[in-house]
XYZ file of C-alpha atoms in Angstrom:
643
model
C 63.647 -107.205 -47.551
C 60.956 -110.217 -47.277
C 64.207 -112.362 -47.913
C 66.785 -111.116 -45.529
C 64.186 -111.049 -42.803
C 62.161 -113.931 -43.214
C 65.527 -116.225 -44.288
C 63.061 -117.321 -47.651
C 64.437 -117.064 -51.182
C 62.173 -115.165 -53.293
C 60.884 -116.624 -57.062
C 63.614 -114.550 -57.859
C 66.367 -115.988 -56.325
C 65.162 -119.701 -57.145
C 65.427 -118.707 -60.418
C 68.906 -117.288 -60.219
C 69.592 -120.324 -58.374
C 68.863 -122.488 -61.456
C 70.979 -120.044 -63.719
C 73.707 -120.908 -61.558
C 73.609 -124.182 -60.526
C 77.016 -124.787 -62.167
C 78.782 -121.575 -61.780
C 80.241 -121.489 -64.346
C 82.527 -118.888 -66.552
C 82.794 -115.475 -64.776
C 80.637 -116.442 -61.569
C 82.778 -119.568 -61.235
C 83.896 -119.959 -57.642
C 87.208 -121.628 -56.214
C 86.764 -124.861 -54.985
C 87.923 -124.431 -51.876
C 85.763 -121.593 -51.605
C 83.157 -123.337 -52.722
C 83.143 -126.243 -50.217
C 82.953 -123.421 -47.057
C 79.681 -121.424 -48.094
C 76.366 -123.367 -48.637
C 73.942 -122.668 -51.753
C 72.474 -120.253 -49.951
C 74.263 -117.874 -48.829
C 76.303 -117.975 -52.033
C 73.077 -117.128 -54.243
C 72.800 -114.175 -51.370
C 76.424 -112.989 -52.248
C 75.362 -113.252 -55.911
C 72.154 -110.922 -55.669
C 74.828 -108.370 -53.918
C 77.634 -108.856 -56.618
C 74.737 -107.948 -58.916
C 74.328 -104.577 -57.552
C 78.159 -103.633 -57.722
C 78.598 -104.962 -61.242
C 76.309 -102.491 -62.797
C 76.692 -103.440 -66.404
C 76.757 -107.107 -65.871
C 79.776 -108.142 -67.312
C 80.781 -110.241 -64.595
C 83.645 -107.941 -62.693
C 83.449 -104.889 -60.462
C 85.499 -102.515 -61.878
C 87.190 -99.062 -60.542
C 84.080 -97.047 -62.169
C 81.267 -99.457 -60.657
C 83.236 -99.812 -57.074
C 83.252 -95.685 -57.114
C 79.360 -95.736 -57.811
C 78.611 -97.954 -55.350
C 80.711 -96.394 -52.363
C 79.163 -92.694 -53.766
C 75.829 -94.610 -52.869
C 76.559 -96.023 -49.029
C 78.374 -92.880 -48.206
C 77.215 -90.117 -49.738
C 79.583 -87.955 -47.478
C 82.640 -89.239 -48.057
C 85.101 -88.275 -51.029
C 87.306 -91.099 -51.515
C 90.344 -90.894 -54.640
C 90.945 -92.641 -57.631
C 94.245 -94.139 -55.588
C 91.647 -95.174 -52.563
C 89.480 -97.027 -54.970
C 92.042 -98.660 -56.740
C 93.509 -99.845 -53.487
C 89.700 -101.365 -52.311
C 90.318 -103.375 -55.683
C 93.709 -104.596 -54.963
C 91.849 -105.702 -51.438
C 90.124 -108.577 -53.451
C 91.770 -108.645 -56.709
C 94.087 -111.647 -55.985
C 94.866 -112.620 -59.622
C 95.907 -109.170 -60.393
C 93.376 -108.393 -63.177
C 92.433 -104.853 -62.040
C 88.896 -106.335 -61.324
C 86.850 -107.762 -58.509
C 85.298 -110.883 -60.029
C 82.465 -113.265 -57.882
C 84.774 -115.763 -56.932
C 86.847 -113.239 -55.259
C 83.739 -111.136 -54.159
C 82.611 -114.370 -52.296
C 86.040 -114.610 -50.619
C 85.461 -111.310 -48.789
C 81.984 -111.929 -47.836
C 83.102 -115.072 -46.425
C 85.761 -113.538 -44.346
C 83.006 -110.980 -43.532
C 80.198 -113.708 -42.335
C 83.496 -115.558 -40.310
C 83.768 -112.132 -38.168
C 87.657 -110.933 -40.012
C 87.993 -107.636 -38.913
C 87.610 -104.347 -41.383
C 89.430 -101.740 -41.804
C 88.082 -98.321 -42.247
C 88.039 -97.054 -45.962
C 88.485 -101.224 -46.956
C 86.371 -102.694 -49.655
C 84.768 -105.439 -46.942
C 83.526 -101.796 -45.164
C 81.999 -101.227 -48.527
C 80.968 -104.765 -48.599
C 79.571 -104.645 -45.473
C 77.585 -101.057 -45.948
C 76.205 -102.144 -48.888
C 74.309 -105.265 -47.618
C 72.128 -102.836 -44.754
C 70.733 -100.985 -47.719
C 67.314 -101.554 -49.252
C 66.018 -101.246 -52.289
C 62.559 -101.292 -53.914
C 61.150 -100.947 -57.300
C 59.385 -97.669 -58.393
C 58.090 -96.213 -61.009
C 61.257 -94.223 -62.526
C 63.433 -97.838 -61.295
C 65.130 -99.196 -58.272
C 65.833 -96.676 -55.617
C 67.668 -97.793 -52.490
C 67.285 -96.460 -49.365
C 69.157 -96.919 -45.363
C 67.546 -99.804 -43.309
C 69.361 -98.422 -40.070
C 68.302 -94.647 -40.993
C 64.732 -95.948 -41.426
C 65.024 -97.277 -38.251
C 66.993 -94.376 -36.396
C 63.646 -92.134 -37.749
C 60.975 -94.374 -36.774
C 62.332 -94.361 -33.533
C 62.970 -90.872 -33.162
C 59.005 -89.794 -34.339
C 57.943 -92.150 -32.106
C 59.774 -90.199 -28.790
C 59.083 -86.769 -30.502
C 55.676 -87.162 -31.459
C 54.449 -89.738 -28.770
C 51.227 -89.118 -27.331
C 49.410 -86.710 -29.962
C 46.350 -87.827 -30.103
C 46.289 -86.955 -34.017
C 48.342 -89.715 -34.648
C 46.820 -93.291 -32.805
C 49.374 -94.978 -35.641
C 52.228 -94.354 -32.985
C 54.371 -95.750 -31.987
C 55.149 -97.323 -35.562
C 57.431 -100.309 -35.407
C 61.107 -99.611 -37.013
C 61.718 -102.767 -38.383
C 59.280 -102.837 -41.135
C 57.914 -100.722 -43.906
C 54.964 -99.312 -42.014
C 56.726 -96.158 -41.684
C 55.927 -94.836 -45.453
C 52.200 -96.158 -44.538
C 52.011 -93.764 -41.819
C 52.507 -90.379 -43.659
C 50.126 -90.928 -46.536
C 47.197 -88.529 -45.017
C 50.387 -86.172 -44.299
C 49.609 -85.583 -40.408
C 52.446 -87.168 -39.102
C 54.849 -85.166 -41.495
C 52.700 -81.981 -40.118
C 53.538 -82.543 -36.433
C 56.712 -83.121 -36.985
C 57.687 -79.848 -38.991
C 56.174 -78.162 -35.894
C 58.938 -80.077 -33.724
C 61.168 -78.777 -35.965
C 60.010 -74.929 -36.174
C 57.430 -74.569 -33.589
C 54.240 -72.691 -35.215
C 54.898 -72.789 -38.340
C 51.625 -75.017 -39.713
C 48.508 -73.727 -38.130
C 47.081 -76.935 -37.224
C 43.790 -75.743 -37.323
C 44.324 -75.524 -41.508
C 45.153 -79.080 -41.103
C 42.228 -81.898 -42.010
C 42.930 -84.456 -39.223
C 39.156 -86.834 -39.001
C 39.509 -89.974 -38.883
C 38.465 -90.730 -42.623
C 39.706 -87.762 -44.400
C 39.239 -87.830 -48.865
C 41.622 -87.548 -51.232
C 40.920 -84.136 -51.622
C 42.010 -83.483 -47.740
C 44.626 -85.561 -48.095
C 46.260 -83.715 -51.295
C 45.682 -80.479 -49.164
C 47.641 -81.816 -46.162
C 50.670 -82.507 -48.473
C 50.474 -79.531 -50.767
C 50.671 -77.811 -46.711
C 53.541 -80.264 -45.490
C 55.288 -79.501 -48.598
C 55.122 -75.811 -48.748
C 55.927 -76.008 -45.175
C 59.170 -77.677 -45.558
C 60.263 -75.547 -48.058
C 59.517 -72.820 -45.885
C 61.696 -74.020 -42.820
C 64.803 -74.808 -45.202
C 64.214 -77.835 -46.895
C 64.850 -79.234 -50.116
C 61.836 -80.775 -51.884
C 62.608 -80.147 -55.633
C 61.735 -83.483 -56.582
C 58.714 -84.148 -54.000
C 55.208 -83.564 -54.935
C 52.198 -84.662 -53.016
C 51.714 -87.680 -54.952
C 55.167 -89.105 -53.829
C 54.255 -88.850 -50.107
C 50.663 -89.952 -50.361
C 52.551 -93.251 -52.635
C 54.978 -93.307 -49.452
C 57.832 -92.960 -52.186
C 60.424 -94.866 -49.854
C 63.730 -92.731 -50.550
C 61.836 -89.674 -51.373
C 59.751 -90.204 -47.569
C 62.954 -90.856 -45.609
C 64.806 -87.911 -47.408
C 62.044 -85.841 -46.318
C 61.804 -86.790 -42.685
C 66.030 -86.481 -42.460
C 65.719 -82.760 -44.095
C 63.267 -82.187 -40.963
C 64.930 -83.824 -38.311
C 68.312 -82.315 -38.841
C 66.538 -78.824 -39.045
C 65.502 -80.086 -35.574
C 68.338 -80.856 -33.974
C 70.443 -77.956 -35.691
C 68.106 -74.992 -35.549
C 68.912 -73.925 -32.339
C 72.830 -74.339 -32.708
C 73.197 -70.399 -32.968
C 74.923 -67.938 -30.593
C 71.351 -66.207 -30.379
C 70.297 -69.322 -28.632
C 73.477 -70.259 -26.968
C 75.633 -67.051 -26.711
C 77.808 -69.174 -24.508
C 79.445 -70.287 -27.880
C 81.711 -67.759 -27.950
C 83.853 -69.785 -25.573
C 84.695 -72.013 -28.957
C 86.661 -68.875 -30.287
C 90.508 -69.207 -31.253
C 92.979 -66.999 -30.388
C 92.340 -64.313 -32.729
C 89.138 -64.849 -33.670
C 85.977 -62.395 -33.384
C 82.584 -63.105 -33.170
C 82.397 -62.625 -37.189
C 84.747 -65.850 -37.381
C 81.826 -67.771 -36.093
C 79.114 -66.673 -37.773
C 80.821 -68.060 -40.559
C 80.333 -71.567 -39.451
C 78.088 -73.626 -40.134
C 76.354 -75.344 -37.364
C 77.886 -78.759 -38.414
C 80.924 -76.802 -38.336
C 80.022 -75.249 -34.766
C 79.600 -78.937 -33.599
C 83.032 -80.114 -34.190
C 84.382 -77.106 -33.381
C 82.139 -77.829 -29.274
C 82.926 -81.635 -29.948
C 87.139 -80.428 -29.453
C 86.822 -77.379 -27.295
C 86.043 -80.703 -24.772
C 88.603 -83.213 -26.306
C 91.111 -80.405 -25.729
C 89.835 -79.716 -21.939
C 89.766 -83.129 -21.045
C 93.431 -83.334 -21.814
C 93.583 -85.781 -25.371
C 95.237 -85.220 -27.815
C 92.470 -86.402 -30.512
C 90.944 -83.967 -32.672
C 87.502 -84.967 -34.683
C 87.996 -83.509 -38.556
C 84.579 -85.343 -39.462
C 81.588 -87.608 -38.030
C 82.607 -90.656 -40.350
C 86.370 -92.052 -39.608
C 87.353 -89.884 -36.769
C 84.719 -91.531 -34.416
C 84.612 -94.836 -35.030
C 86.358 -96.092 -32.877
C 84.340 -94.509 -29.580
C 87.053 -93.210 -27.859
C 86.090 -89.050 -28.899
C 82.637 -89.560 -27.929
C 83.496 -91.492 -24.970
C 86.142 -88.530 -23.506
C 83.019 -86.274 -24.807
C 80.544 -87.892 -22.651
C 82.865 -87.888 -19.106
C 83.380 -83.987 -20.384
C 79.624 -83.039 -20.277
C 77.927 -85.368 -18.531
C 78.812 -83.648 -15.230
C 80.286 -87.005 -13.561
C 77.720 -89.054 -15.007
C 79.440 -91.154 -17.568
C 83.381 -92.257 -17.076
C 85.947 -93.749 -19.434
C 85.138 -97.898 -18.969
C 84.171 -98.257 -22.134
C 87.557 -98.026 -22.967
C 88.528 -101.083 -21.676
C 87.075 -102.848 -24.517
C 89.472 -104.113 -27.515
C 86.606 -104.743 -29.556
C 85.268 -102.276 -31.658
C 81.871 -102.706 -31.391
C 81.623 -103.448 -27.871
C 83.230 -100.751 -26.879
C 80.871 -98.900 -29.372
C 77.734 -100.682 -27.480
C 79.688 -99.955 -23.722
C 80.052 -95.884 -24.860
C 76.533 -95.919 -25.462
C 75.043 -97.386 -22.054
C 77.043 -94.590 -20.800
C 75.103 -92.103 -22.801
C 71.864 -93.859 -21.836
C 73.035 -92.282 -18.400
C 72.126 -88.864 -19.347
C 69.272 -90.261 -21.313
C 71.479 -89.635 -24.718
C 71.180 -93.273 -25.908
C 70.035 -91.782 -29.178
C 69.903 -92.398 -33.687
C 72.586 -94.475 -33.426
C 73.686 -98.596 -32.955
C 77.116 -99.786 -31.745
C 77.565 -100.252 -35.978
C 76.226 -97.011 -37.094
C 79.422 -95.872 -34.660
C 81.856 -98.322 -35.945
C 81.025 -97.862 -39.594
C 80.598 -94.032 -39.191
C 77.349 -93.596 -40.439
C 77.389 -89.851 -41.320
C 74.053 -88.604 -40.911
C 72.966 -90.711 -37.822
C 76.100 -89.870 -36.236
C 75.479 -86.127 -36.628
C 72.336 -86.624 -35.477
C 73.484 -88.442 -32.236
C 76.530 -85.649 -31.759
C 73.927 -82.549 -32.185
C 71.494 -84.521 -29.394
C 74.154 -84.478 -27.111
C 75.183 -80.622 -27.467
C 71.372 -80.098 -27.468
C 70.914 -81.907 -23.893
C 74.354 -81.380 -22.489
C 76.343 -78.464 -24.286
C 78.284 -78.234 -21.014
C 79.899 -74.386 -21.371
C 79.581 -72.319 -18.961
C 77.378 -68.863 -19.616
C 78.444 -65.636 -20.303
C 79.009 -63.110 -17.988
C 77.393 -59.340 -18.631
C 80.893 -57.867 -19.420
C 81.667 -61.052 -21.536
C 78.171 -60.461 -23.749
C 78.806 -56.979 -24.483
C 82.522 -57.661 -25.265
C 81.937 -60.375 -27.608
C 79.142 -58.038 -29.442
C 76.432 -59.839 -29.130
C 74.398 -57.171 -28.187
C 74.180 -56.075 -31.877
C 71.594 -57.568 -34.180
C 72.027 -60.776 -36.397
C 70.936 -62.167 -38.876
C 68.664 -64.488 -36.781
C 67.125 -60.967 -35.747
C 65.630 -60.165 -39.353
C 62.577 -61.559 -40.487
C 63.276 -60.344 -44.068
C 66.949 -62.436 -44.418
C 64.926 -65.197 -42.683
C 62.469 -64.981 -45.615
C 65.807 -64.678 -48.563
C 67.378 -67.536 -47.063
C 64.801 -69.801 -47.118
C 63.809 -68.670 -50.878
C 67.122 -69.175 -52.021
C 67.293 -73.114 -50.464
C 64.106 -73.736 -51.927
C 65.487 -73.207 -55.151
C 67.809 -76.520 -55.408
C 71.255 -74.556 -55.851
C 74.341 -76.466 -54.904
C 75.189 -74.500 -51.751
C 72.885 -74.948 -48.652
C 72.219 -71.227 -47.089
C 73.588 -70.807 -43.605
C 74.113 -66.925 -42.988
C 72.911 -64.898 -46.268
C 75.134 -62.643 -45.602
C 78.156 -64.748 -44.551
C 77.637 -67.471 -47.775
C 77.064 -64.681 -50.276
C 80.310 -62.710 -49.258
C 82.485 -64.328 -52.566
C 80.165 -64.332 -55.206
C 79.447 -68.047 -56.032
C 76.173 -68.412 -54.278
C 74.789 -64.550 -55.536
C 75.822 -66.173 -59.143
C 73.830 -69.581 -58.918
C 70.952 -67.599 -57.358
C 71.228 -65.160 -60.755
C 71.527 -67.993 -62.417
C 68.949 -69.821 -61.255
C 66.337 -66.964 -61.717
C 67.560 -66.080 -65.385
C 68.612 -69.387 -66.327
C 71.604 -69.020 -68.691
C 72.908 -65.669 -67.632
C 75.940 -66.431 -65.790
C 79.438 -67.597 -67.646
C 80.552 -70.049 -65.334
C 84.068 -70.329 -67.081
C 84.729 -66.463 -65.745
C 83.322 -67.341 -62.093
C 86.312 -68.025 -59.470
C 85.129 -71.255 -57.758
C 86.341 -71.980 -55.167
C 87.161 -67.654 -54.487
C 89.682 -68.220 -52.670
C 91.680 -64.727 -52.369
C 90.020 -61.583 -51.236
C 90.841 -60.414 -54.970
C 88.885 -63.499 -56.725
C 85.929 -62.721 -54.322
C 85.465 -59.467 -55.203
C 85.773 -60.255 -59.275
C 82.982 -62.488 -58.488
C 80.825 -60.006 -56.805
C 81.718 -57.160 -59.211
C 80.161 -59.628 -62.174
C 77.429 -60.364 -59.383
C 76.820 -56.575 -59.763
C 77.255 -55.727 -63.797
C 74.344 -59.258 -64.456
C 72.092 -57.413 -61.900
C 72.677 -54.184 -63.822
C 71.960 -55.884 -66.645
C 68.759 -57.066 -65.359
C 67.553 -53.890 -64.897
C 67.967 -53.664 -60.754
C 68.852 -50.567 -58.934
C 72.250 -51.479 -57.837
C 73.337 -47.263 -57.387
C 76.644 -47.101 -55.282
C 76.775 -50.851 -54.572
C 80.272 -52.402 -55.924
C 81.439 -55.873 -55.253
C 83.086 -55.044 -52.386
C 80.334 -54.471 -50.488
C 78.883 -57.488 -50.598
C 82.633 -59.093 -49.797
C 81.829 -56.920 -46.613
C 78.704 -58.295 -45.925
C 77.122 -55.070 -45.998
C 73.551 -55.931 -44.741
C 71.369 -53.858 -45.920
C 72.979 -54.024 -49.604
C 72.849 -57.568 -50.031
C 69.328 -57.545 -48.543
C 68.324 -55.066 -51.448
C 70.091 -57.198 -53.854
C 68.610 -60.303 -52.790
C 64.874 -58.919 -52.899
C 65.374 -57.831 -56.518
C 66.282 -61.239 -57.340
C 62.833 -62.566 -55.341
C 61.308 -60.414 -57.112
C 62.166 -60.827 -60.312
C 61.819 -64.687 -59.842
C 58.295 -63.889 -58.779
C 57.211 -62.029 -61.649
C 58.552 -64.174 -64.046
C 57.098 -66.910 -63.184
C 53.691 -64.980 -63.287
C 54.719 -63.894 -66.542
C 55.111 -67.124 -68.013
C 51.784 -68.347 -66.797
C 50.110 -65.440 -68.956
C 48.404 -66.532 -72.099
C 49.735 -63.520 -73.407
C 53.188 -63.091 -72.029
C 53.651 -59.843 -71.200
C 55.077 -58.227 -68.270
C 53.478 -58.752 -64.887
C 54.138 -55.629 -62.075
C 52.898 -55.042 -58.871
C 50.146 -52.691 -60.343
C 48.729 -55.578 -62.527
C 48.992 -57.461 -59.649
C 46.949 -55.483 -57.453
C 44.448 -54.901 -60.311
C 43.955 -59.044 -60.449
C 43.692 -59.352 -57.098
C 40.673 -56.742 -56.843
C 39.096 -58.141 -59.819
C 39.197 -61.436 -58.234
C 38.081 -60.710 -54.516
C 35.657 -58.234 -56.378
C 32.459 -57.082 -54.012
C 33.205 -59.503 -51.175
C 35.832 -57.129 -49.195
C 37.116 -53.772 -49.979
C 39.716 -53.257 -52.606
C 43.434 -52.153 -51.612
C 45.247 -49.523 -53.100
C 48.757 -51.081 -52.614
C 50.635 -53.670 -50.655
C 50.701 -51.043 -47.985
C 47.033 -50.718 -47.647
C 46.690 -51.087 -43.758
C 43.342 -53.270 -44.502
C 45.850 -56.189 -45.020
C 46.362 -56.133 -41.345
C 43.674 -58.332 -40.502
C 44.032 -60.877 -43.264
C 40.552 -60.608 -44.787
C 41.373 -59.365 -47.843
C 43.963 -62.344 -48.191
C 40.933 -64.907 -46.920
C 38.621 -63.454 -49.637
C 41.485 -63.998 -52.287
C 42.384 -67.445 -51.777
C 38.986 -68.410 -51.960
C 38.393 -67.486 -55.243
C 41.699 -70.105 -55.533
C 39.819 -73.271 -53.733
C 36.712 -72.048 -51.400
C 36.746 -75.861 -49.386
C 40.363 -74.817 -48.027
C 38.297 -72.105 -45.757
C 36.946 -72.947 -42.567
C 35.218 -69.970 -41.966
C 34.290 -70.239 -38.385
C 37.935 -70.123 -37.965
C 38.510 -66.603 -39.019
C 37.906 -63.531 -36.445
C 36.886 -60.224 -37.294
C 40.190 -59.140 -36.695
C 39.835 -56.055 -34.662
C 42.237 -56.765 -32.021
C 45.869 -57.409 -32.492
C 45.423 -61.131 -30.969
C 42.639 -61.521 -33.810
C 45.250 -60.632 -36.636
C 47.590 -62.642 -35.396
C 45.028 -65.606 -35.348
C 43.920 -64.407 -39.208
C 47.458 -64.170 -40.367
C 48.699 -67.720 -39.063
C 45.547 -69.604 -40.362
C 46.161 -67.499 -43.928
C 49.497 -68.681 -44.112
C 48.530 -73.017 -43.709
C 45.731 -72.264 -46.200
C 47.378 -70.789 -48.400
C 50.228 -73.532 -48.544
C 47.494 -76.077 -48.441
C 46.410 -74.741 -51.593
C 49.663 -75.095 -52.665
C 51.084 -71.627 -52.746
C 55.018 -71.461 -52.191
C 55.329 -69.005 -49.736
C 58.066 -67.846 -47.073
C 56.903 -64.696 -45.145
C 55.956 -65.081 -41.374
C 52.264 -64.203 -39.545
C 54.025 -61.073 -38.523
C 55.022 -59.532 -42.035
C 50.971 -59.869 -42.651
C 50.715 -58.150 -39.276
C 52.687 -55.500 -39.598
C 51.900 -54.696 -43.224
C 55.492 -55.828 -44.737
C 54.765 -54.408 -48.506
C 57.662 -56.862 -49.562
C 56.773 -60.072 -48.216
C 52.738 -59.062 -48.979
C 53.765 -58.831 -52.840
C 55.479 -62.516 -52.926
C 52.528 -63.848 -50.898
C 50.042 -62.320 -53.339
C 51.784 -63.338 -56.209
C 52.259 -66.862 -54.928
C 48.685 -66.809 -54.702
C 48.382 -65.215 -58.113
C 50.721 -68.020 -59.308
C 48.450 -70.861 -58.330
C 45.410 -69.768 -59.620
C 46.869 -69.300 -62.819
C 48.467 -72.804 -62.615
C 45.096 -74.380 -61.893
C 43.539 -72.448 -64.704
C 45.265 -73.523 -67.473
């Protein structure tokens, strides 16, 4: 980073430079390649060729070329046949291999301003040089320079001004970035921006010179919190945030953001969406998307009205080169923006003229005039949801038009309980992210990796249908859904595969809480010394022992006493007493005061590191489900910390 910055060559590279002071044998370089690119920047094309010839051998071949373009776009799927023709790109003596000499022609070409074709190994080329990389403990790990600084920038206009965080705004061209979220504020405020209320900020320790005790307890809360909006943090822990683990950090902050910028890309927040229907659709067609799906599906409803004849498949090729999101701009931008940007030839200054138009309507957002020319994925989704977030640019629904479409009828987004599934299931790393509960478990496959998942080793993938792709093959994976949940001992009377292929609600929901439940207890089970079988009486039992004399005992996790969040208080300081502030916690007589309690409960007990994913209002209104999986998560972490 120092290097490409600064323009100085690190021990490093002085050392290579020695090694290769002849160039010699497989780095050998044509003469009259040689002659056109000074020491330099050839010992910079060398540290490059490095990182596509993984093994060393001297030659990029088709296994360490598909590597390589897996890393810079993760997105993308390209063949066999695509990567062999990248090779044929470079390979001009036919070997079937890139070697340096030919390497270095392309970056020469690159550095002389040839122009590159999408899918082309000098796009690869090219990609590969804005990542960085830095040394950890487990080895290198390599991370986006322009999605560090699309990030940075972004915190800096979402969180601007909080007075928690006098770090801002934090300058996007250098590292301090994975400085600023050690004490794990920053990462705090923004989950709020993401999901409004869901840390209690009074749980959070925000002095000036906070310990290493406060600052483990703001991650263990950022963590738990992140999990509890959606996000994947398998592989996180507290120590990798307070470290400012680089790729971990900036995989973490994209997780957020794009639950940001996504959440609200529902037809319970914009009912108007049902203008994107096809002829023949119903509202259930919809639901099935997901909202990157929705997105392209808004980005064409106003390619088609404007008249083109384009139609955006993906956020990678199909944009690059401006002229969608230009039509897409003069479509919602209300007469704002026009079409001059088309009257560049050049990619990227047509790229750089869409986006002065967007700066119009204050959209000038996560992406460069590159990020759009080499299709950067994720920052391009990021800049296309901004713009149907600020401009969607469909006109409302009338009265008769609601009713018709059916929206009057309750959705998922409606049910605190799905809510709570969904966000269970994506915390536990399974291949498929959860959209809809009911809409993604509907053939079988995600149901099975859940059961899986839970009772590790239970499902025979070989008899699973994947994909399902007949109404026939869904159902045979439900129905084996069914017979592993029968033979885990759930009450499954009168529900057959089918049902679930018909998304009955209230079936899968019964389904799915067996599974949470299960999961639950078996964990708790395995923390027992013992290692027998943990209910919801032994539970309850524990939990009085533990809170003993300081609050009354409840019968069961429908005692109305767990209204007002004492009881829960009282418990989870037997866990870690410091976590309390005290003078924060009402007397909870009123139903403002329980609400108060039951928020505050929730950030303490995540900053204590329980893995919960019930809202303030399942406390509030006595939910006995949710209550059991937030006393057992509290359960769970005392016995962790014991032994």
């Amino acid at each position: 980073y120092q290097r490409r910055v600064h323009g100085d060559l690190s021990p490093a590279v002085m050392s290579a430079s020695r090694r290769m002071s002849q160039f010699t044998g497989a780095y050998e370089v044509k003469p009259s390649v040689r002659t056109t690119v000074s020491d330099a920047a050839l010992l910079e094309m060398f540290e490059q060729f490095k990182k596509f010839d993984i093994d060393g051998d001297g030659h990029i071949d088709l296994s360490e070329l598909g590597k390589v373009v897996k890393l810079v776009n993760p997105s993308e799927n390209y063949s066999q046949d695509a990567l062999r023709r990248m090779i044929r790109e470079a390979d001009t003596d036919l070997s079937g291999t890139i070697e340096f000499s030919e390497f270095v022609e392309v970056c020469s070409k690159l550095k002389q301003g040839a122009p590159v074709a999408q899918q082309s190994f000098g796009a690869v080329v090219q990609r590969q040089a804005t990542l960085m990389q830095v040394q950890g403990a487990s080895g290198i790990h390599t991370f986006s320079e322009e999605e560090k600084v699309s990030f940075v920038n972004h915190i800096n206009d979402t969180l601007r001004g909080d007075p928690h965080l006098p770090m801002l705004p934090i300058n996007p061209d250098n590292l301090d970035i994975f400085a600023s979220v050690r004490n794990g504020i920053l990462l705090a405020k923004l989950i709020n921006r993401a999901v409004p209320g869901t840390i209690d900020v009074r749980a959070l320790n925000t002095a000036t010179n906070i310990n290493t005790f406060q600052i483990n307890e703001n991650q263990n809360l950022v963590i738990n919190s992140a999990k509890a909006i959606g996000c994947t943090v398998v592989n996180i822990g507290a120590a990798d945030l307070v470290n400012g683990t680089e790729h971990l950090v900036l995989g973490l902050i994209w997780q957020i953001i794009k639950i940001q910028l996504l959440s609200s890309i529902t037809l319970a927040n914009h009912p108007e969406l049902c203008r994107l229907l096809e002829p023949g659709e119903d509202l259930a067609s919809l639901l099935k998307l997901t909202p990157e799906q929705i997105l392209l599906r808004w980005f064409n409803y106003h390619l088609k009205r404007a008249g083109s004849q384009r139609v955006v498949t993906n956020l990678t090729r199909d944009i690059q080169d401006s002229e969608c999101y230009t039509i897409l701009l003069t479509q919602i931008s209300g007469g704002a923006c026009n079409m001059s940007p088309m009257q560049q030839t050049d990619a990227a200054r047509r790229a750089e003229a869409m986006l002065a138009e967007a700066n119009k309507i204050d959209c000038r957002k996560f992406v460069s005039p590159m990020d759009v020319v080499r299709g950067h994925q994720r920052l391009n989704l990021a800049y296309t949801a901004n713009l149907f977030n600020t401009h969607p640019a469909l006109e409302p629904l009338s009265d008769d038009e609601y009713k018709a479409a059916g929206l009057m009828d309750d959705d998922e987004g409606d049910s605190r309980e799905a809510r709570a599934f969904k966000m269970w299931i994506n915390s536990l790393g399974i291949d498929t992210y959860v959209n809809n509960i009911f809409e993604d478990m509907s053939d079988g496959i995600v149901l099975l990796q859940v059961l899986d998942k839970v009772r590790p080793g239970i499902v025979s993938w070989p008899r699973v249908n994947i994909p399902a792709t007949s109404i026939f093959k869904k159902v045979e994976n439900t129905n084996y859904a069914v017979l592993l949940g029968k033979q885990l001992n759930f009450s499954l009377v009168n529900i057959g595969g089918k049902d679930i292929c018909d998304k009955n609600k209230k079936l899968i929901l019964g389904f799915v809480w067996q599974l949470m439940r299960l999961h639950v207890v078996s964990f708790l089970k395995a923390l027992r010394p013992d290692g027998r079988e943990v209910d919801e009486e032994f539970m309850i039992s524990w939990s009085n022992q533990r809170v003993g004399s300081r609050y009354a005992a409840i019968q069961s996790f429908r005692d109305p006493t767990l209204r007002n969040s004492l009881y829960i208080f009282h418990l989870l300081s037997t866990v870690e007493p410091r976590a309390i502030n005290w003078e924060l916690v009402t007397a909870g007589v009123t139903p403002e005061d329980c609400e108060l309690n039951a928020k505050y409960a929730i950030s303490v007990a995540r900053k204590v590191d329980c893995c919960i994913f019930l809202l303030w209002e399942d406390i509030v209104d006595v939910k006995p489900k949710m209550l059991m999986t937030f006393i057992g998560a509290i359960m769970a972490t005392a016995q962790r910390l014991q032994h």
